[in-house]
Amino acid sequence: MKKHLKLIQAALFILIGSGIVWLLRDVDLEKTVPVIRGMDFGLLAVVFVLSAGNIFLYALRWNVLLRATSHGIAFKNVLIATISAIAINTSGPGKLGVPAKAFLMKKLEGLEVSRTLPSIMIELFLEIVSLFILMVAFALLLGMHDMVFGMLGNALSLQNSLILLAGAAVVATALYLLRNKIRNIAFLAKLFNALRLTLQHKTIFVLAFALSLANLLFSFWGDYLLFRALHQDIPYSFIAFSSAFSTIAGIFSPMPGGLGVWELSRAYLFKAYYNIGEIAVVMTLIRRLLTYFALGIIHVLNATVWSR
C-alpha cells in the first residue's frame, strides 16, 4: 500500500512539476532575478511574525473547541500538538496530522482519542467552510460574478443535489439501524457523545468559526505583504481569492502539504491575470520556508523558555 502511494505521489509530483514548468516557459530570468534580489527584508520579517501568529491562532482555535469536552488543558501542550500536526501535514502524504494531533494529546494530556477527534473534525470542517466563504466573497468583490454563479450552478445542479441527498439518506439510515451496535462499541459511543457535546456549545462553535475566518484573513495579509516585499502591487482582494483557492486545492491534494498543487494553482491565477506566474511560485515557496522556520522557533521556545 505504501509503495503504491509513493508511486502515485511521484506521478503527481512529475505531473504538477511539468505543469509549473509549462506555465513558466516564457519566464524572463533577467527581470525575475533582480526582483528576488531586491526583496524588502523588513517586510519579510513582518511576514515571519505573521506566520508565527497564524500558528498560535490555529492552536487557540483548537484549544477553544477542546474546552467543550475537556477542562484544565495546558495551552502549551495544545501548541505542541498543533506544531507537530502542521509539520506532519507539510511533510507527509494526505492529512496525517489529523490523527497525529489526537494521539499526541493522549500522550501529553491523557485525553482519549474519542474525546479529541471530534474537535479536530469540526476544526477541519470550519477551515474548509471558511475558505469557501472567503473565496466566493473576494471573487464577488473582484467582479468574478460569472465564475461564482457558474460554480454554484454546478454545485447545486439537480444531479449533484440528488447524489448529496441520496448519500445523506444512506448515511442517516445506516446510523439509525446501527445505533444499538454503535452504543455497544465504546470508542464510537464516546466519539459521537463528544461530537454532540461540542456542537451543543454554540458559543464555542461560533468563536471557533470566527477564529477560522480571522486566521485566514491574517494569513492572506501575510501573502499580501510578501508580494509587496517582492515589489508587486497586487490588490489584497485578489491575493485573498487566490490564496483561498490554492489552499483548498492543497487541502484536497494527496501530496505532502499540497506540495506543488499550491504553487501550480497560484501560478496559474497570477499568470492569467497579472502575467507574474514565476513571482507567485517564488512567493509561495518563500511563504513555506517562513512557516517551517516559524514552526521550528516556536517549538524550541515552547520546549525551553515557556516550559519552565
mmCIF file of C-alpha atoms in Angstrom:
data_model
loop_
_atom_site.group_PDB
_atom_site.id
_atom_site.type_symbol
_atom_site.label_atom_id
_atom_site.label_comp_id
_atom_site.label_asym_id
_atom_site.label_seq_id
_atom_site.Cartn_x
_atom_site.Cartn_y
_atom_site.Cartn_z
ATOM 1 C CA MET A 1 0.000 0.000 0.000
ATOM 2 C CA LYS A 2 2.788 2.412 0.959
ATOM 3 C CA LYS A 3 4.668 1.518 -2.223
ATOM 4 C CA HIS A 4 1.609 2.269 -4.366
ATOM 5 C CA LEU A 5 1.036 5.549 -2.504
ATOM 6 C CA LYS A 6 4.622 6.621 -3.156
ATOM 7 C CA LEU A 7 4.256 5.777 -6.844
ATOM 8 C CA ILE A 8 1.052 7.829 -7.057
ATOM 9 C CA GLN A 9 2.730 10.758 -5.303
ATOM 10 C CA ALA A 10 5.757 10.522 -7.604
ATOM 11 C CA ALA A 11 3.477 10.540 -10.667
ATOM 12 C CA LEU A 12 1.534 13.528 -9.315
ATOM 13 C CA PHE A 13 4.755 15.347 -8.477
ATOM 14 C CA ILE A 14 6.030 14.853 -12.051
ATOM 15 C CA LEU A 15 2.674 15.955 -13.480
ATOM 16 C CA ILE A 16 2.456 19.055 -11.278
ATOM 17 C CA GLY A 17 6.115 19.879 -11.850
ATOM 18 C CA SER A 18 5.545 19.658 -15.599
ATOM 19 C CA GLY A 19 2.560 21.982 -15.218
ATOM 20 C CA ILE A 20 4.641 24.555 -13.345
ATOM 21 C CA VAL A 21 7.414 24.356 -15.962
ATOM 22 C CA TRP A 22 4.823 24.813 -18.739
ATOM 23 C CA LEU A 23 3.320 27.842 -17.005
ATOM 24 C CA LEU A 24 6.762 29.373 -16.535
ATOM 25 C CA ARG A 25 8.036 28.526 -20.015
ATOM 26 C CA ASP A 26 8.218 32.202 -21.030
ATOM 27 C CA VAL A 27 9.893 33.429 -17.837
ATOM 28 C CA ASP A 28 12.386 36.227 -18.346
ATOM 29 C CA LEU A 29 15.055 35.492 -15.731
ATOM 30 C CA GLU A 30 16.730 38.830 -16.402
ATOM 31 C CA LYS A 31 13.623 40.508 -14.994
ATOM 32 C CA THR A 32 12.769 37.948 -12.299
ATOM 33 C CA VAL A 33 16.161 37.578 -10.578
ATOM 34 C CA PRO A 34 16.545 41.326 -9.799
ATOM 35 C CA VAL A 35 13.066 41.298 -8.228
ATOM 36 C CA ILE A 36 14.121 38.492 -5.876
ATOM 37 C CA ARG A 37 17.464 40.125 -5.085
ATOM 38 C CA GLY A 38 15.749 43.432 -4.356
ATOM 39 C CA MET A 39 13.370 41.869 -1.831
ATOM 40 C CA ASP A 40 12.372 44.065 1.120
ATOM 41 C CA PHE A 41 13.713 42.102 4.105
ATOM 42 C CA GLY A 42 11.920 44.367 6.563
ATOM 43 C CA LEU A 43 8.562 43.247 5.176
ATOM 44 C CA LEU A 44 9.893 39.687 5.085
ATOM 45 C CA ALA A 45 10.466 39.879 8.852
ATOM 46 C CA VAL A 46 6.896 41.126 9.338
ATOM 47 C CA VAL A 47 5.571 38.184 7.306
ATOM 48 C CA PHE A 48 7.585 35.810 9.503
ATOM 49 C CA VAL A 49 5.905 37.271 12.604
ATOM 50 C CA LEU A 50 2.507 36.903 10.919
ATOM 51 C CA SER A 51 3.323 33.257 10.071
ATOM 52 C CA ALA A 52 4.109 32.614 13.731
ATOM 53 C CA GLY A 53 0.866 34.374 14.679
ATOM 54 C CA ASN A 54 -1.080 32.053 12.368
ATOM 55 C CA ILE A 55 0.318 29.033 14.210
ATOM 56 C CA PHE A 56 -0.763 30.467 17.572
ATOM 57 C CA LEU A 57 -4.257 31.183 16.220
ATOM 58 C CA TYR A 58 -4.561 27.608 14.935
ATOM 59 C CA ALA A 59 -3.623 26.351 18.401
ATOM 60 C CA LEU A 60 -6.042 28.805 20.049
ATOM 61 C CA ARG A 61 -8.921 27.656 17.828
ATOM 62 C CA TRP A 62 -8.349 24.014 18.723
ATOM 63 C CA ASN A 63 -7.969 24.952 22.391
ATOM 64 C CA VAL A 64 -11.391 26.646 22.258
ATOM 65 C CA LEU A 65 -13.021 23.563 20.697
ATOM 66 C CA LEU A 66 -11.392 21.236 23.221
ATOM 67 C CA ARG A 67 -12.964 23.225 26.083
ATOM 68 C CA ALA A 68 -16.359 21.797 25.128
ATOM 69 C CA THR A 69 -15.395 18.322 26.376
ATOM 70 C CA SER A 70 -12.187 18.804 28.369
ATOM 71 C CA HIS A 71 -11.065 21.262 31.033
ATOM 72 C CA GLY A 72 -7.735 22.144 32.596
ATOM 73 C CA ILE A 73 -5.757 21.541 29.404
ATOM 74 C CA ALA A 74 -2.366 23.269 29.248
ATOM 75 C CA PHE A 75 -2.193 25.558 26.216
ATOM 76 C CA LYS A 76 1.489 24.713 25.712
ATOM 77 C CA ASN A 77 0.516 21.073 25.092
ATOM 78 C CA VAL A 78 -2.140 22.150 22.594
ATOM 79 C CA LEU A 79 0.547 24.256 20.919
ATOM 80 C CA ILE A 80 2.977 21.303 20.776
ATOM 81 C CA ALA A 81 0.319 19.084 19.176
ATOM 82 C CA THR A 82 -0.611 21.816 16.678
ATOM 83 C CA ILE A 83 3.014 22.428 15.673
ATOM 84 C CA SER A 84 3.597 18.701 15.233
ATOM 85 C CA ALA A 85 0.416 18.297 13.158
ATOM 86 C CA ILE A 86 1.342 21.163 10.826
ATOM 87 C CA ALA A 87 4.854 19.727 10.416
ATOM 88 C CA ILE A 88 3.441 16.259 9.639
ATOM 89 C CA ASN A 89 0.871 17.654 7.199
ATOM 90 C CA THR A 90 3.571 19.554 5.307
ATOM 91 C CA SER A 91 5.957 16.592 5.096
ATOM 92 C CA GLY A 92 3.699 13.520 4.944
ATOM 93 C CA PRO A 93 1.058 12.338 2.468
ATOM 94 C CA GLY A 94 -2.569 13.323 2.868
ATOM 95 C CA LYS A 95 -3.654 14.708 6.232
ATOM 96 C CA LEU A 96 -1.715 12.534 8.679
ATOM 97 C CA GLY A 97 -1.605 15.482 11.062
ATOM 98 C CA VAL A 98 -5.303 14.955 11.860
ATOM 99 C CA PRO A 99 -4.920 11.639 13.746
ATOM 100 C CA ALA A 100 -1.459 12.703 14.950
ATOM 101 C CA LYS A 101 -2.975 15.593 16.946
ATOM 102 C CA ALA A 102 -5.372 13.237 18.707
ATOM 103 C CA PHE A 103 -2.654 10.726 19.642
ATOM 104 C CA LEU A 104 -0.295 13.487 20.793
ATOM 105 C CA MET A 105 -2.934 14.908 23.134
ATOM 106 C CA LYS A 106 -3.460 11.417 24.526
ATOM 107 C CA LYS A 107 0.252 11.252 25.281
ATOM 108 C CA LEU A 108 0.562 14.822 26.616
ATOM 109 C CA GLU A 109 -2.742 15.227 28.473
ATOM 110 C CA GLY A 110 -4.049 11.675 28.798
ATOM 111 C CA LEU A 111 -7.157 12.544 26.765
ATOM 112 C CA GLU A 112 -8.906 9.716 24.953
ATOM 113 C CA VAL A 113 -8.731 9.902 21.160
ATOM 114 C CA SER A 114 -12.530 9.647 21.091
ATOM 115 C CA ARG A 115 -12.694 12.964 23.020
ATOM 116 C CA THR A 116 -10.239 14.923 20.871
ATOM 117 C CA LEU A 117 -11.043 13.585 17.391
ATOM 118 C CA PRO A 118 -14.478 15.317 17.150
ATOM 119 C CA SER A 119 -12.892 18.718 17.813
ATOM 120 C CA ILE A 120 -10.321 18.048 15.060
ATOM 121 C CA MET A 121 -13.088 17.017 12.638
ATOM 122 C CA ILE A 122 -15.037 20.201 13.417
ATOM 123 C CA GLU A 123 -11.834 22.232 13.060
ATOM 124 C CA LEU A 124 -11.198 20.848 9.571
ATOM 125 C CA PHE A 125 -14.845 21.452 8.618
ATOM 126 C CA LEU A 126 -14.658 25.089 9.790
ATOM 127 C CA GLU A 127 -11.407 25.616 7.885
ATOM 128 C CA ILE A 128 -12.846 24.376 4.585
ATOM 129 C CA VAL A 129 -16.144 26.263 5.004
ATOM 130 C CA SER A 130 -14.284 29.482 5.894
ATOM 131 C CA LEU A 131 -12.053 29.118 2.831
ATOM 132 C CA PHE A 132 -15.046 28.642 0.524
ATOM 133 C CA ILE A 133 -16.878 31.627 2.045
ATOM 134 C CA LEU A 134 -13.858 33.914 1.674
ATOM 135 C CA MET A 135 -13.052 32.658 -1.826
ATOM 136 C CA VAL A 136 -16.596 33.404 -3.018
ATOM 137 C CA ALA A 137 -16.741 36.755 -1.166
ATOM 138 C CA PHE A 138 -13.477 38.044 -2.639
ATOM 139 C CA ALA A 139 -14.366 36.687 -6.090
ATOM 140 C CA LEU A 140 -17.573 38.752 -5.965
ATOM 141 C CA LEU A 141 -15.591 41.807 -4.823
ATOM 142 C CA LEU A 142 -13.338 41.330 -7.848
ATOM 143 C CA GLY A 143 -16.364 41.200 -10.142
ATOM 144 C CA MET A 144 -15.995 37.499 -10.973
ATOM 145 C CA HIS A 145 -19.765 37.010 -10.867
ATOM 146 C CA ASP A 146 -19.928 34.615 -13.821
ATOM 147 C CA MET A 147 -17.338 32.313 -12.274
ATOM 148 C CA VAL A 148 -19.066 32.301 -8.868
ATOM 149 C CA PHE A 149 -22.536 31.673 -10.272
ATOM 150 C CA GLY A 150 -21.111 29.002 -12.572
ATOM 151 C CA MET A 151 -19.522 27.220 -9.592
ATOM 152 C CA LEU A 152 -22.736 27.481 -7.586
ATOM 153 C CA GLY A 153 -24.773 26.279 -10.563
ATOM 154 C CA ASN A 154 -22.577 23.200 -10.960
ATOM 155 C CA ALA A 155 -22.628 22.507 -7.231
ATOM 156 C CA LEU A 156 -26.418 22.910 -6.976
ATOM 157 C CA SER A 157 -27.285 21.055 -10.177
ATOM 158 C CA LEU A 158 -30.111 18.518 -9.992
ATOM 159 C CA GLN A 159 -27.720 15.585 -10.395
ATOM 160 C CA ASN A 160 -25.359 16.737 -7.636
ATOM 161 C CA SER A 161 -28.274 17.586 -5.335
ATOM 162 C CA LEU A 162 -29.795 14.125 -5.810
ATOM 163 C CA ILE A 163 -26.424 12.450 -5.163
ATOM 164 C CA LEU A 164 -25.975 14.530 -1.993
ATOM 165 C CA LEU A 165 -29.486 13.765 -0.736
ATOM 166 C CA ALA A 166 -29.111 10.058 -1.534
ATOM 167 C CA GLY A 167 -25.758 9.931 0.245
ATOM 168 C CA ALA A 168 -27.162 11.720 3.291
ATOM 169 C CA ALA A 169 -30.156 9.358 3.360
ATOM 170 C CA VAL A 170 -27.901 6.276 3.193
ATOM 171 C CA VAL A 171 -25.649 7.554 5.997
ATOM 172 C CA ALA A 172 -28.621 8.545 8.184
ATOM 173 C CA THR A 173 -30.308 5.167 7.631
ATOM 174 C CA ALA A 174 -27.100 3.264 8.389
ATOM 175 C CA LEU A 175 -26.543 5.229 11.606
ATOM 176 C CA TYR A 176 -30.154 4.649 12.672
ATOM 177 C CA LEU A 177 -30.031 0.900 12.004
ATOM 178 C CA LEU A 178 -26.654 0.536 13.691
ATOM 179 C CA ARG A 179 -27.426 2.828 16.649
ATOM 180 C CA ASN A 180 -27.539 -0.026 19.170
ATOM 181 C CA LYS A 181 -24.303 -1.548 17.889
ATOM 182 C CA ILE A 182 -22.621 1.866 17.966
ATOM 183 C CA ARG A 183 -23.646 2.274 21.603
ATOM 184 C CA ASN A 184 -22.054 -1.078 22.373
ATOM 185 C CA ILE A 185 -18.745 -0.029 20.772
ATOM 186 C CA ALA A 186 -17.151 2.091 23.480
ATOM 187 C CA PHE A 187 -14.925 4.151 21.175
ATOM 188 C CA LEU A 188 -17.738 5.105 18.768
ATOM 189 C CA ALA A 189 -20.133 5.825 21.616
ATOM 190 C CA LYS A 190 -17.610 8.192 23.228
ATOM 191 C CA LEU A 191 -16.784 9.783 19.879
ATOM 192 C CA PHE A 192 -20.410 10.574 18.996
ATOM 193 C CA ASN A 193 -21.060 11.799 22.534
ATOM 194 C CA ALA A 194 -18.062 14.160 22.378
ATOM 195 C CA LEU A 195 -19.191 15.385 18.950
ATOM 196 C CA ARG A 196 -22.700 16.040 20.310
ATOM 197 C CA LEU A 197 -21.333 17.927 23.334
ATOM 198 C CA THR A 198 -19.088 20.088 21.148
ATOM 199 C CA LEU A 199 -21.920 21.015 18.778
ATOM 200 C CA GLN A 200 -24.203 21.831 21.724
ATOM 201 C CA HIS A 201 -21.847 24.626 22.823
ATOM 202 C CA LYS A 202 -22.984 27.232 20.301
ATOM 203 C CA THR A 203 -20.761 29.958 21.778
ATOM 204 C CA ILE A 204 -17.672 27.781 21.424
ATOM 205 C CA PHE A 205 -18.638 26.809 17.872
ATOM 206 C CA VAL A 206 -19.213 30.442 16.820
ATOM 207 C CA LEU A 207 -15.961 31.571 18.485
ATOM 208 C CA ALA A 208 -14.005 28.820 16.698
ATOM 209 C CA PHE A 209 -15.616 29.825 13.387
ATOM 210 C CA ALA A 210 -14.689 33.476 13.999
ATOM 211 C CA LEU A 211 -11.107 32.433 14.764
ATOM 212 C CA SER A 212 -11.010 30.456 11.497
ATOM 213 C CA LEU A 213 -12.081 33.498 9.474
ATOM 214 C CA ALA A 214 -9.736 35.840 11.363
ATOM 215 C CA ASN A 215 -6.784 33.495 10.973
ATOM 216 C CA LEU A 216 -7.324 33.168 7.223
ATOM 217 C CA LEU A 217 -7.637 36.938 6.744
ATOM 218 C CA PHE A 218 -4.487 37.287 8.856
ATOM 219 C CA SER A 219 -2.724 34.744 6.624
ATOM 220 C CA PHE A 220 -3.889 36.499 3.439
ATOM 221 C CA TRP A 221 -2.444 39.739 4.804
ATOM 222 C CA GLY A 222 0.911 37.980 5.152
ATOM 223 C CA ASP A 223 0.685 36.913 1.491
ATOM 224 C CA TYR A 224 -0.136 40.494 0.519
ATOM 225 C CA LEU A 225 2.894 41.863 2.374
ATOM 226 C CA LEU A 226 5.122 39.196 0.842
ATOM 227 C CA PHE A 227 4.088 40.319 -2.638
ATOM 228 C CA ARG A 228 4.844 43.894 -1.569
ATOM 229 C CA ALA A 229 8.263 42.709 -0.375
ATOM 230 C CA LEU A 230 8.796 41.443 -3.932
ATOM 231 C CA HIS A 231 7.710 44.894 -5.235
ATOM 232 C CA GLN A 232 4.435 43.608 -6.683
ATOM 233 C CA ASP A 233 1.461 45.909 -6.089
ATOM 234 C CA ILE A 234 -1.366 43.355 -6.253
ATOM 235 C CA PRO A 235 -4.796 44.135 -4.695
ATOM 236 C CA TYR A 236 -5.444 42.422 -1.365
ATOM 237 C CA SER A 237 -8.778 41.091 -2.642
ATOM 238 C CA PHE A 238 -7.114 39.171 -5.498
ATOM 239 C CA ILE A 239 -4.398 37.789 -3.219
ATOM 240 C CA ALA A 240 -7.054 36.658 -0.727
ATOM 241 C CA PHE A 241 -9.073 34.993 -3.503
ATOM 242 C CA SER A 242 -6.029 33.216 -4.970
ATOM 243 C CA SER A 243 -4.808 32.151 -1.515
ATOM 244 C CA ALA A 244 -8.203 30.656 -0.623
ATOM 245 C CA PHE A 245 -8.414 28.898 -3.998
ATOM 246 C CA SER A 246 -4.895 27.423 -3.826
ATOM 247 C CA THR A 247 -5.295 26.409 -0.160
ATOM 248 C CA ILE A 248 -8.493 24.481 -0.973
ATOM 249 C CA ALA A 249 -6.657 22.776 -3.840
ATOM 250 C CA GLY A 250 -3.824 21.897 -1.445
ATOM 251 C CA ILE A 251 -6.163 20.524 1.244
ATOM 252 C CA PHE A 252 -7.739 18.036 -1.159
ATOM 253 C CA SER A 253 -4.387 17.035 -2.641
ATOM 254 C CA PRO A 254 -2.750 13.711 -1.632
ATOM 255 C CA MET A 255 0.657 15.373 -1.948
ATOM 256 C CA PRO A 256 2.533 16.245 1.285
ATOM 257 C CA GLY A 257 1.280 19.661 2.344
ATOM 258 C CA GLY A 258 -0.316 20.101 -1.063
ATOM 259 C CA LEU A 259 3.249 20.471 -2.364
ATOM 260 C CA GLY A 260 3.179 21.575 -5.982
ATOM 261 C CA VAL A 261 -0.620 21.906 -6.095
ATOM 262 C CA TRP A 262 -0.479 25.108 -4.066
ATOM 263 C CA GLU A 263 2.287 26.525 -6.281
ATOM 264 C CA LEU A 264 0.686 25.414 -9.556
ATOM 265 C CA SER A 265 -2.809 26.754 -8.818
ATOM 266 C CA ARG A 266 -1.475 30.092 -7.613
ATOM 267 C CA ALA A 267 0.964 30.404 -10.538
ATOM 268 C CA TYR A 268 -1.909 29.750 -12.956
ATOM 269 C CA LEU A 269 -4.069 32.524 -11.485
ATOM 270 C CA PHE A 270 -1.296 35.111 -11.329
ATOM 271 C CA LYS A 271 -0.085 34.290 -14.833
ATOM 272 C CA ALA A 272 -3.628 34.541 -16.190
ATOM 273 C CA TYR A 273 -4.452 37.887 -14.527
ATOM 274 C CA TYR A 274 -1.092 39.632 -13.978
ATOM 275 C CA ASN A 275 1.433 37.619 -16.051
ATOM 276 C CA ILE A 276 3.667 37.084 -12.998
ATOM 277 C CA GLY A 277 3.314 33.329 -12.522
ATOM 278 C CA GLU A 278 7.020 32.979 -11.706
ATOM 279 C CA ILE A 279 6.804 35.594 -8.933
ATOM 280 C CA ALA A 280 3.799 33.756 -7.463
ATOM 281 C CA VAL A 281 5.797 30.497 -7.356
ATOM 282 C CA VAL A 282 8.722 32.254 -5.649
ATOM 283 C CA MET A 283 6.362 33.924 -3.169
ATOM 284 C CA THR A 284 4.666 30.618 -2.300
ATOM 285 C CA LEU A 285 7.998 28.859 -1.729
ATOM 286 C CA ILE A 286 9.223 31.708 0.495
ATOM 287 C CA ARG A 287 5.992 31.541 2.496
ATOM 288 C CA ARG A 288 6.500 27.797 3.008
ATOM 289 C CA LEU A 289 10.061 28.358 4.237
ATOM 290 C CA LEU A 290 8.925 31.088 6.646
ATOM 291 C CA THR A 291 6.251 28.752 8.039
ATOM 292 C CA TYR A 292 8.798 25.950 8.565
ATOM 293 C CA PHE A 293 11.156 28.408 10.261
ATOM 294 C CA ALA A 294 8.352 29.713 12.496
ATOM 295 C CA LEU A 295 7.400 26.137 13.465
ATOM 296 C CA GLY A 296 10.991 25.431 14.478
ATOM 297 C CA ILE A 297 11.398 28.640 16.500
ATOM 298 C CA ILE A 298 8.087 28.190 18.355
ATOM 299 C CA HIS A 299 8.888 24.533 19.088
ATOM 300 C CA VAL A 300 12.280 25.457 20.572
ATOM 301 C CA LEU A 301 10.779 28.280 22.655
ATOM 302 C CA ASN A 302 7.944 26.051 23.843
ATOM 303 C CA ALA A 303 10.369 23.283 24.815
ATOM 304 C CA THR A 304 12.799 25.581 26.642
ATOM 305 C CA VAL A 305 11.625 29.015 27.763
ATOM 306 C CA TRP A 306 7.837 28.517 28.094
ATOM 307 C CA SER A 307 8.098 25.070 29.712
ATOM 308 C CA ARG A 308 9.883 26.421 32.778
#
